[in-house]
Amino acid sequence: MSNLSVKLQVPNGKEITLPTGLFINNEFVKGNSEEKLESIDPATEQPICSVEIAAASDVDAAVQAARAAFNNPPWRDLPGEGRSKLLHKAADLMEQHLDELFAIQSMDVGKPYASSRQMEGAHLVGTLRYFAGWADKIHGQTIPVNKDKFAYTLKQPVGVCAAISPWNYPLTNSGWKLGPALATGNCIILKPSEYSPLSSLYLAKLFKEAGYPPGVVQVLNGYGKTTGEMLTTHLGIDKIAFTGSTATGRRVIQAAAVNMKKTTIEAGGKSACIIFDDADLEQAAKWAAVGGFGNAGQICSANSRILVQEGAEEKFLAIFAAVAKATKVGKPFDADTTQGPQTSKMQFDKVLGYIEDAKQLGAKLVTGGGPLRETGNSNKGYFIQPTVFSGEEVFGPAPAVTTFKTEEEASALANNSTYGLAAMIFTENIKVAHRTAARLQAGIIWVNESNNFDWKLPFGGFKQSGLGRELGQSSLEAYLEEKVVHVNCGLQL
């Protein structure tokens, strides 16, 4: 074991050798920062390990390596079929190492291991395979202008990309960025959140094993305000893909303007879940729990605002409270756990603060409403009870329920937000579903379900929920430049 790796004893019985260095030019190296980034297990509040932090000189080295790789024939001239094979190979390796990847993620961020390995693991692998399928299908158009002129367009990679991924879905969200960037022929530098630094390093190891040339995929750990800002302002980077808060997204856009980097921003949301009185309330409550308590409520598209038609409120609240109480909060590696801890002490304190604010503002507490420290034999961990309010919304496992009378009022309430990431509609009337979907100002509309993602479909929002889309065919355009070639076929001056 080198001083740039550590052996992790995982609660599911595995021992994993985890790299802890910066991944630059296909090597794990020591950073030039004197600081280290410590990862804390949110279920135990104990340190897991420390990893290297990228200083400005390390960011420069990674950008130079990426630029060299982008201009180097082994990657520059690799046809789409070759890029497709590499991405498929990476996906195969991830499928083989899902146990390790998701055990590391569960220790790092507190996700229930069994469910995240199954669902997020399938999503990560499926995402990379989907974009691998696009790699040899990226082409321009031929445009016959007139008898004297012919033109064609070329779709070419942007160049060196930086991806800043969030702490709530470190592996799957990294796949959302790595897949389209690599399928289109770019080089990419991934910066994980400082609250989830570990799993991306194991991911880097697998990309190297898949055969990617040096400099094509790199991972730099560090803080958003330092390493993240160095990436967003660096003149050698051509594109930024960011997922995180709206406030930070604004700063990324401003910083990227220094050289007019292309940007994809996936920011926050206060998504409305509209439940009409003709809906299957049992199913609506179960789906609302998926979108409200899933990932400990730490989902940017969480259905934090539940709007119930007046005639169904009492029955829905009773069912939803029962579902909330049945949610098993526990340690990530316990087989029956369905909700783990909040990812960090910061998030734990913030959510509890929001819950207290909601109480002070007069919101009615239906169930939950506080920390849950009694897990096993310990009194540790950032666990919060599944909470239901009637009145105020909270970013965490605490959706709020309010009422409406008409279709028009439901849409108006749902749209009364600076955000527009997602919305949910529950009704048995397909006409009502389509009318409401058309009225809602949100990028993703789920009908009779919530937060059921698919890598073939674009993900992104309206208003202050972001710029551009991830996933689906449309996400490829963010990683491509279009060039037009004019050919004079006979016009003479």
Short mmCIF file of C-alpha atoms in Angstrom, two decimals, residues 355-363:
data_model
loop_
_atom_site.label_atom_id
_atom_site.label_comp_id
_atom_site.label_asym_id
_atom_site.label_seq_id
_atom_site.Cartn_x
_atom_site.Cartn_y
_atom_site.Cartn_z
CA ILE A 355 -37.67 22.26 10.22
CA GLU A 356 -37.53 24.57 13.23
CA ASP A 357 -38.18 27.59 11.00
CA ALA A 358 -41.24 25.85 9.54
CA LYS A 359 -42.56 25.19 13.03
CA GLN A 360 -42.00 28.83 14.02
CA LEU A 361 -43.84 30.01 10.89
CA GLY A 362 -46.87 28.03 11.96
CA ALA A 363 -46.65 24.99 9.71
#
